[in-house]
Amino acid sequence: MKISIICFNDFTDLDVFLPWDLLNRVRLVGGIADWEVKILGTETSHVSMAGLIIPMHGMIEEANSSDAVLFGSGKGVQQLFQDPSYLSRFKLSVDKQLIGSMCSGALLLGAMGFLTGKQATTYPTAADQLASFGVEVVNESFVNNGNISTAAGCLAGQDLSSWVIKTLIGSEMTNRVLETVQPVGKGLNIF
């Protein structure tokens, strides 16, 4: 299975790295060899809002054949969700793929029409922009609509990642992955 995390300049570090880490734990704790997670962008590397330069594993067009596609967030979204040439590079199918976003990344899903007429969540500063796409913005950390999910607040990356793992593999694997990151002495908080 192929999972793509979409990245760009001025991305929010935790919104990319938390899902990256959790989703890669499927191979580590589950030994699932055909599980591949890639960070994709429009350049060979992108710079985070905190100034970290990270290499990409490929170009965003690879997401079109992925089983799950997750969009990061950050200041860089503001330019991209209004850029038809950027958006046209995605040929995603809600019938065949899981499609999700972190925080302001929901603006990209809104601009592509995936959230019209649905409930979704985003970072509070992007709520009015998201509503302009005909979206009912709700004050929740995670909202699921079948094969589409939105998460808001960096730590909600756990919920978004859990959704991908649970949907593609199952609850047992989700629990195994989450057990590896829970604070010592705390019980699991499974979504």
Backbone as numpy.savetxt, mean C-alpha at the origin, in Angstrom:
# Nx Ny Nz CAx CAy CAz Cx Cy Cz
3.69 -15.52 -5.94 2.86 -14.35 -5.94 3.74 -13.11 -5.94
3.26 -12.09 -6.63 4.02 -10.85 -6.75 3.28 -9.71 -6.05
4.01 -9.03 -5.17 3.45 -7.89 -4.47 4.30 -6.68 -4.84
3.64 -5.59 -5.22 4.35 -4.36 -5.60 3.99 -3.24 -4.64
5.02 -2.53 -4.20 4.84 -1.32 -3.40 5.29 -0.15 -4.27
4.38 0.78 -4.53 4.67 1.90 -5.43 5.30 3.04 -4.64
6.44 3.49 -5.14 7.24 4.51 -4.47 7.49 5.67 -5.44
7.91 6.81 -4.91 8.15 8.02 -5.69 8.98 8.95 -4.83
9.45 10.04 -5.38 10.20 11.00 -4.57 9.29 11.66 -3.54
9.86 11.97 -2.40 9.12 12.56 -1.27 8.06 11.62 -0.73
8.41 10.31 -0.62 7.50 9.34 0.00 7.72 9.34 1.52
6.69 8.92 2.24 6.79 8.78 3.69 7.48 7.45 3.99
8.61 7.53 4.67 9.45 6.36 4.91 8.68 5.17 5.49
8.01 5.38 6.61 7.34 4.28 7.30 6.22 3.66 6.48
5.57 4.46 5.63 4.46 3.94 4.82 4.93 3.00 3.72
6.20 3.05 3.40 6.78 2.10 2.44 7.49 0.97 3.18
8.28 1.33 4.21 9.12 0.32 4.85 8.38 -0.63 5.78
7.31 -0.18 6.43 6.56 -1.10 7.29 5.91 -2.21 6.46
5.16 -1.88 5.39 4.64 -2.97 4.55 5.76 -3.82 3.91
6.84 -3.16 3.49 7.97 -3.89 2.90 8.47 -4.96 3.86
8.69 -4.57 5.10 9.22 -5.50 6.09 8.21 -6.61 6.40
6.97 -6.23 6.70 5.97 -7.24 7.06 5.70 -8.21 5.92
5.57 -7.71 4.72 5.27 -8.59 3.58 6.44 -9.52 3.26
7.66 -9.08 3.48 8.81 -9.95 3.25 8.95 -11.03 4.31
8.33 -10.84 5.46 8.38 -11.86 6.50 7.62 -13.13 6.10
6.76 -13.05 5.12 6.06 -14.24 4.63 7.07 -15.28 4.16
8.08 -14.84 3.44 9.13 -15.77 2.98 9.97 -16.26 4.16
10.25 -15.36 5.09 11.14 -15.70 6.20 10.50 -16.66 7.19
9.27 -16.40 7.60 8.64 -17.26 8.60 7.83 -18.40 7.97
7.42 -18.21 6.73 6.58 -19.21 6.08 7.29 -20.07 5.07
8.48 -19.65 4.67 9.22 -20.42 3.70 8.54 -20.52 2.35
7.76 -19.52 2.01 7.04 -19.54 0.73 7.96 -18.95 -0.35
8.46 -19.80 -1.20 9.48 -19.40 -2.17 8.94 -18.52 -3.29
7.68 -18.69 -3.67 7.16 -17.93 -4.81 6.53 -16.60 -4.37
6.89 -16.11 -3.22 6.39 -14.83 -2.69 7.45 -13.77 -2.95
7.13 -12.79 -3.79 8.12 -11.78 -4.17 7.55 -10.38 -3.94
8.27 -9.58 -3.17 7.86 -8.22 -2.88 8.87 -7.28 -3.52
8.35 -6.30 -4.29 9.23 -5.33 -4.96 8.75 -3.92 -4.68
9.72 -3.02 -4.58 9.42 -1.59 -4.51 9.66 -1.04 -5.91
8.62 -0.43 -6.48 8.68 0.03 -7.87 8.54 1.54 -7.94
9.20 2.14 -8.93 9.12 3.58 -9.12 9.28 3.97 -10.57
9.45 5.24 -10.81 9.63 5.75 -12.17 11.09 6.03 -12.48
11.95 5.90 -11.48 13.39 6.11 -11.64 14.12 4.94 -11.00
15.42 4.88 -11.16 16.18 3.78 -10.56 16.28 3.90 -9.05
16.09 5.10 -8.51 16.04 5.30 -7.06 15.12 6.48 -6.77
14.60 6.50 -5.55 13.76 7.61 -5.10 14.21 8.07 -3.73
13.92 9.31 -3.40 14.34 9.92 -2.14 13.12 10.14 -1.25
13.23 9.68 -0.02 12.13 9.82 0.93 12.04 11.24 1.46
10.94 11.56 2.15 10.78 12.87 2.77 11.87 13.11 3.82
12.41 12.05 4.40 13.47 12.17 5.39 14.86 12.21 4.76
14.93 12.11 3.42 16.21 12.21 2.73 16.91 10.91 2.44
16.26 9.78 2.70 16.86 8.48 2.43 16.69 8.13 0.96
17.77 7.77 0.31 17.74 7.36 -1.10 17.67 5.84 -1.14
16.64 5.32 -1.83 16.53 3.87 -1.93 16.43 3.44 -3.40
17.10 2.34 -3.75 17.01 1.82 -5.11 15.66 1.15 -5.34
15.18 1.22 -6.55 13.94 0.54 -6.93 14.28 -0.85 -7.48
13.34 -1.75 -7.36 13.51 -3.10 -7.92 13.01 -3.18 -9.35
12.33 -2.15 -9.81 11.80 -2.14 -11.15 10.93 -0.91 -11.37
10.34 -0.85 -12.54 9.50 0.29 -12.92 8.03 0.00 -12.57
7.25 1.08 -12.45 5.87 0.96 -11.98 5.00 0.08 -12.88
5.34 -0.05 -14.13 4.54 -0.89 -15.04 4.50 -2.36 -14.59
5.49 -2.80 -13.84 5.49 -4.17 -13.33 4.30 -4.44 -12.43
3.76 -3.38 -11.81 2.60 -3.53 -10.93 1.39 -4.07 -11.68
1.34 -3.83 -12.97 0.18 -4.25 -13.76 -0.02 -5.76 -13.78
1.04 -6.52 -13.50 0.93 -7.98 -13.48 1.11 -8.55 -12.07
1.04 -7.70 -11.05 1.20 -8.15 -9.67 -0.11 -8.66 -9.11
-0.01 -9.49 -8.09 -1.19 -9.99 -7.39 -1.73 -8.93 -6.42
-0.84 -8.11 -5.89 -1.24 -7.03 -4.98 -0.38 -5.81 -5.26
-1.00 -4.64 -5.20 -0.32 -3.37 -5.47 -0.67 -2.41 -4.34
0.36 -1.92 -3.66 0.16 -0.98 -2.56 0.84 0.35 -2.89
0.11 1.43 -2.74 0.63 2.76 -3.03 1.06 3.42 -1.73
2.30 3.92 -1.70 2.80 4.66 -0.56 2.19 6.04 -0.51
2.68 6.84 0.42 2.16 8.20 0.59 3.32 9.18 0.75
2.97 10.42 0.94 3.97 11.46 1.15 3.70 12.66 0.28
4.53 13.68 0.43 4.36 14.93 -0.33 4.35 14.70 -1.84
5.08 13.71 -2.30 5.16 13.43 -3.72 3.85 13.07 -4.38
2.88 12.61 -3.59 1.57 12.24 -4.12 0.87 13.45 -4.74
1.07 14.63 -4.17 0.35 15.83 -4.61 0.54 16.09 -6.11
1.71 15.92 -6.60 1.96 16.13 -8.04 1.45 14.94 -8.85
1.67 13.74 -8.35 1.38 12.54 -9.14 -0.10 12.28 -9.36
-0.95 12.55 -8.36 -2.36 12.22 -8.55 -3.02 13.15 -9.55
-2.33 14.22 -9.91 -2.85 15.17 -10.90 -2.14 15.04 -12.25
-1.35 13.99 -12.41 -0.53 13.80 -13.61 -1.08 12.64 -14.45
-1.87 12.95 -15.50 -2.46 11.88 -16.32 -1.43 10.95 -16.94
-0.26 11.46 -17.29 0.75 10.59 -17.91 1.28 9.57 -16.90
1.40 9.97 -15.65 1.82 9.03 -14.60 0.73 7.99 -14.37
-0.48 8.44 -14.17 -1.60 7.53 -13.88 -1.86 6.55 -15.02
-1.64 6.98 -16.25 -1.92 6.12 -17.40 -0.95 4.94 -17.51
0.14 4.98 -16.77 1.09 3.87 -16.78 0.56 2.66 -16.00
-0.46 2.89 -15.21 -1.06 1.80 -14.44 -2.26 1.23 -15.20
-2.25 -0.08 -15.37 -3.35 -0.82 -15.99 -3.78 -1.89 -14.99
-4.31 -1.44 -13.87 -4.66 -2.33 -12.77 -6.08 -2.83 -12.93
-6.34 -4.02 -12.37 -7.67 -4.63 -12.46 -8.15 -5.02 -11.07
-9.21 -4.36 -10.61 -9.77 -4.67 -9.30 -10.35 -6.09 -9.27
-10.63 -6.67 -10.42 -11.15 -8.03 -10.48 -10.06 -9.08 -10.30
-8.81 -8.72 -10.60 -7.71 -9.68 -10.58 -6.63 -9.36 -9.56
-6.66 -8.16 -8.98 -5.58 -7.73 -8.09 -6.14 -7.14 -6.80
-5.34 -7.24 -5.75 -5.59 -6.48 -4.54 -4.93 -5.12 -4.74
-5.65 -4.05 -4.44 -5.12 -2.70 -4.64 -5.34 -1.92 -3.35
-4.26 -1.39 -2.79 -4.36 -0.69 -1.53 -3.49 0.55 -1.48
-3.74 1.36 -0.45 -2.97 2.58 -0.29 -2.76 2.91 1.17
-1.69 3.64 1.41 -1.39 4.20 2.72 -1.65 5.70 2.65
-2.33 6.22 3.63 -2.55 7.66 3.83 -2.90 8.39 2.53
-2.09 9.40 2.15 -2.41 10.20 0.96 -2.29 9.41 -0.34
-1.73 8.21 -0.30 -1.71 7.36 -1.48 -3.11 7.06 -1.99
-4.12 7.23 -1.12 -5.51 7.04 -1.54 -5.90 8.02 -2.63
-5.21 9.17 -2.71 -5.50 10.13 -3.79 -5.19 9.52 -5.15
-4.18 8.68 -5.22 -3.86 8.00 -6.48 -4.98 7.03 -6.85
-5.48 6.28 -5.86 -6.60 5.37 -6.13 -7.84 6.14 -6.52
-8.07 7.29 -5.86 -9.22 8.13 -6.20 -9.12 8.66 -7.61
-7.94 9.13 -7.99 -7.74 9.68 -9.33 -7.91 8.63 -10.41
-7.64 7.36 -10.08 -7.81 6.27 -11.04 -9.23 5.73 -11.04
-10.09 6.27 -10.18 -11.50 5.86 -10.16 -11.81 4.65 -9.32
-10.86 4.12 -8.58 -11.11 2.90 -7.80 -11.95 3.14 -6.55
-12.05 4.39 -6.10 -12.75 4.66 -4.85 -14.08 5.40 -5.01
-14.43 5.75 -6.24 -15.66 6.50 -6.48 -16.88 5.75 -5.94
-17.68 6.43 -5.13 -18.87 5.83 -4.56 -18.61 4.89 -3.40
-17.36 4.85 -2.92 -17.00 3.93 -1.84 -16.57 4.72 -0.60
-16.52 4.04 0.51 -15.89 4.60 1.70 -14.41 4.33 1.62
-13.62 5.28 2.12 -12.17 5.12 2.14 -11.61 6.00 3.25
-10.37 5.77 3.58 -9.69 6.59 4.57 -8.40 7.13 3.99
-7.92 8.20 4.58 -6.68 8.83 4.17 -6.18 9.68 5.32
-5.01 10.24 5.16 -4.49 11.15 6.17 -5.40 12.38 6.22
-5.69 12.92 7.39 -6.66 14.01 7.51 -6.43 15.20 6.58
-5.18 15.55 6.30 -4.93 16.70 5.44 -5.30 16.45 3.98
-5.51 15.19 3.61 -5.88 14.85 2.23 -7.36 14.50 2.10
-8.11 14.59 3.18 -9.51 14.14 3.18 -10.37 14.91 2.19
-10.26 16.23 2.15 -11.09 17.01 1.22 -10.75 16.70 -0.23
-9.47 16.52 -0.51 -9.06 16.18 -1.88 -9.63 14.82 -2.28
-9.57 13.86 -1.35 -10.08 12.52 -1.66 -11.59 12.57 -1.87
-12.29 13.35 -1.06 -13.75 13.47 -1.19 -14.14 14.03 -2.56
-13.27 14.82 -3.17 -13.58 15.41 -4.48 -13.70 14.36 -5.58
-13.26 13.13 -5.32 -13.39 12.03 -6.29 -14.67 11.23 -6.06
-15.60 11.77 -5.30 -16.84 11.06 -5.02 -16.67 9.96 -4.00
-15.75 10.17 -3.07 -15.43 9.19 -2.04 -16.02 9.65 -0.71
-16.61 8.73 0.03 -17.03 9.03 1.40 -15.84 8.76 2.31
-15.19 9.82 2.76 -14.00 9.68 3.60 -14.43 9.44 5.04
-13.93 8.36 5.63 -14.28 8.01 7.00 -13.05 8.09 7.90
-13.28 8.36 9.15 -12.21 8.52 10.13 -11.88 7.17 10.75
-11.29 6.31 9.96 -10.92 4.96 10.38 -9.47 4.71 9.97
-8.82 3.77 10.64 -7.43 3.46 10.27 -7.34 2.51 9.08
-8.40 1.73 8.84 -8.38 0.76 7.74 -9.80 0.60 7.21
-9.94 0.67 5.88 -11.24 0.48 5.25 -11.06 -0.49 4.08
-11.88 -1.55 4.08 -11.82 -2.54 3.02 -13.10 -2.53 2.20
-12.93 -2.58 0.87 -14.02 -2.72 -0.09 -13.65 -3.83 -1.06
-13.81 -5.07 -0.66 -13.46 -6.19 -1.54 -11.98 -6.23 -1.82
-11.60 -6.05 -3.09 -10.18 -6.09 -3.47 -9.48 -4.74 -3.35
-10.15 -3.77 -2.73 -9.55 -2.44 -2.54 -9.55 -2.12 -1.06
-8.41 -1.63 -0.57 -8.32 -1.21 0.84 -7.51 0.05 0.95
-7.89 0.88 1.93 -7.14 2.09 2.25 -6.80 2.07 3.72
-5.63 2.59 4.05 -5.19 2.66 5.45 -4.70 4.08 5.72
-4.85 4.52 6.97 -4.43 5.88 7.31 -3.74 5.88 8.67
-2.62 6.58 8.73 -1.76 6.58 9.90 -0.69 5.54 9.68
0.56 5.93 9.79 1.67 5.05 9.41 1.59 3.64 9.98
1.19 3.52 11.24 1.13 2.19 11.85 0.00 1.33 11.30
-0.92 1.94 10.56 -1.97 1.16 9.89 -1.39 0.33 8.75
-0.13 0.53 8.45 0.55 -0.33 7.48 0.50 -1.79 7.89
0.39 -2.04 9.19 0.22 -3.41 9.67 -1.11 -3.98 9.21
-2.16 -3.17 9.28 -3.49 -3.63 8.84 -3.50 -3.88 7.33
-2.90 -2.97 6.57 -2.86 -3.12 5.12 -2.08 -4.37 4.72
-0.94 -4.57 5.35 -0.12 -5.75 5.07 -0.82 -7.03 5.49
-1.49 -6.99 6.65 -2.23 -8.17 7.13 -3.33 -8.55 6.15
-4.01 -7.55 5.61 -5.07 -7.79 4.62 -4.51 -8.53 3.40
-3.36 -8.09 2.91 -2.75 -8.74 1.74 -2.40 -10.19 2.06
-1.74 -10.40 3.19 -1.32 -11.75 3.56 -2.53 -12.65 3.78
-3.51 -12.15 4.54 -4.70 -12.96 4.84 -5.46 -13.31 3.56
-5.59 -12.35 2.65 -6.35 -12.59 1.43 -5.62 -13.55 0.49
-4.32 -13.41 0.37 -3.57 -14.24 -0.58 -3.15 -15.59 -0.01
-2.96 -15.68 1.31 -2.47 -16.93 1.89 -3.39 -17.47 2.97
-3.82 -16.60 3.90 -4.70 -17.07 4.97 -4.35 -16.49 6.32
-5.25 -16.72 7.26 -5.11 -16.17 8.62 -3.93 -16.76 9.38
-3.66 -18.04 9.18 -2.55 -18.67 9.91 -1.23 -17.98 9.58
-0.99 -17.70 8.30 0.26 -17.03 7.93 0.27 -15.59 8.47
-0.88 -14.92 8.42 -0.98 -13.57 8.95 -0.56 -13.56 10.42
-1.09 -14.49 11.19 -0.74 -14.59 12.61 0.74 -14.86 12.82
1.30 -15.75 12.01 2.73 -16.08 12.14 3.59 -14.85 11.88
3.23 -14.08 10.87 4.00 -12.86 10.56 3.86 -11.84 11.68
2.64 -11.60 12.13 2.42 -10.58 13.15 3.06 -10.95 14.49
3.13 -12.24 14.79 3.79 -12.68 16.03 5.25 -12.26 16.06
5.87 -12.12 14.89 7.30 -11.77 14.85 7.55 -10.29 15.11
6.51 -9.47 15.12 6.72 -8.02 15.32 5.98 -7.46 16.53
5.17 -8.26 17.20 4.42 -7.77 18.36 5.35 -7.47 19.51
5.08 -6.41 20.27 5.88 -6.13 21.46 5.83 -7.32 22.42
6.93 -7.59 23.06 7.02 -8.71 24.00 5.99 -8.51 25.11
5.26 -9.57 25.41 4.26 -9.53 26.47 2.89 -9.07 26.03
2.75 -8.69 24.76 1.46 -8.24 24.23 0.85 -9.36 23.40
-0.47 -9.46 23.45 -1.16 -10.43 22.60 -1.31 -9.89 21.20
-1.67 -10.77 20.28 -1.86 -10.37 18.90 -3.11 -9.48 18.77
-3.00 -8.49 17.93 -4.13 -7.62 17.60 -4.42 -7.80 16.12
-5.05 -8.92 15.78 -5.29 -9.27 14.39 -6.50 -8.51 13.87
-6.34 -8.02 12.62 -7.46 -7.27 12.03 -8.52 -8.22 11.56
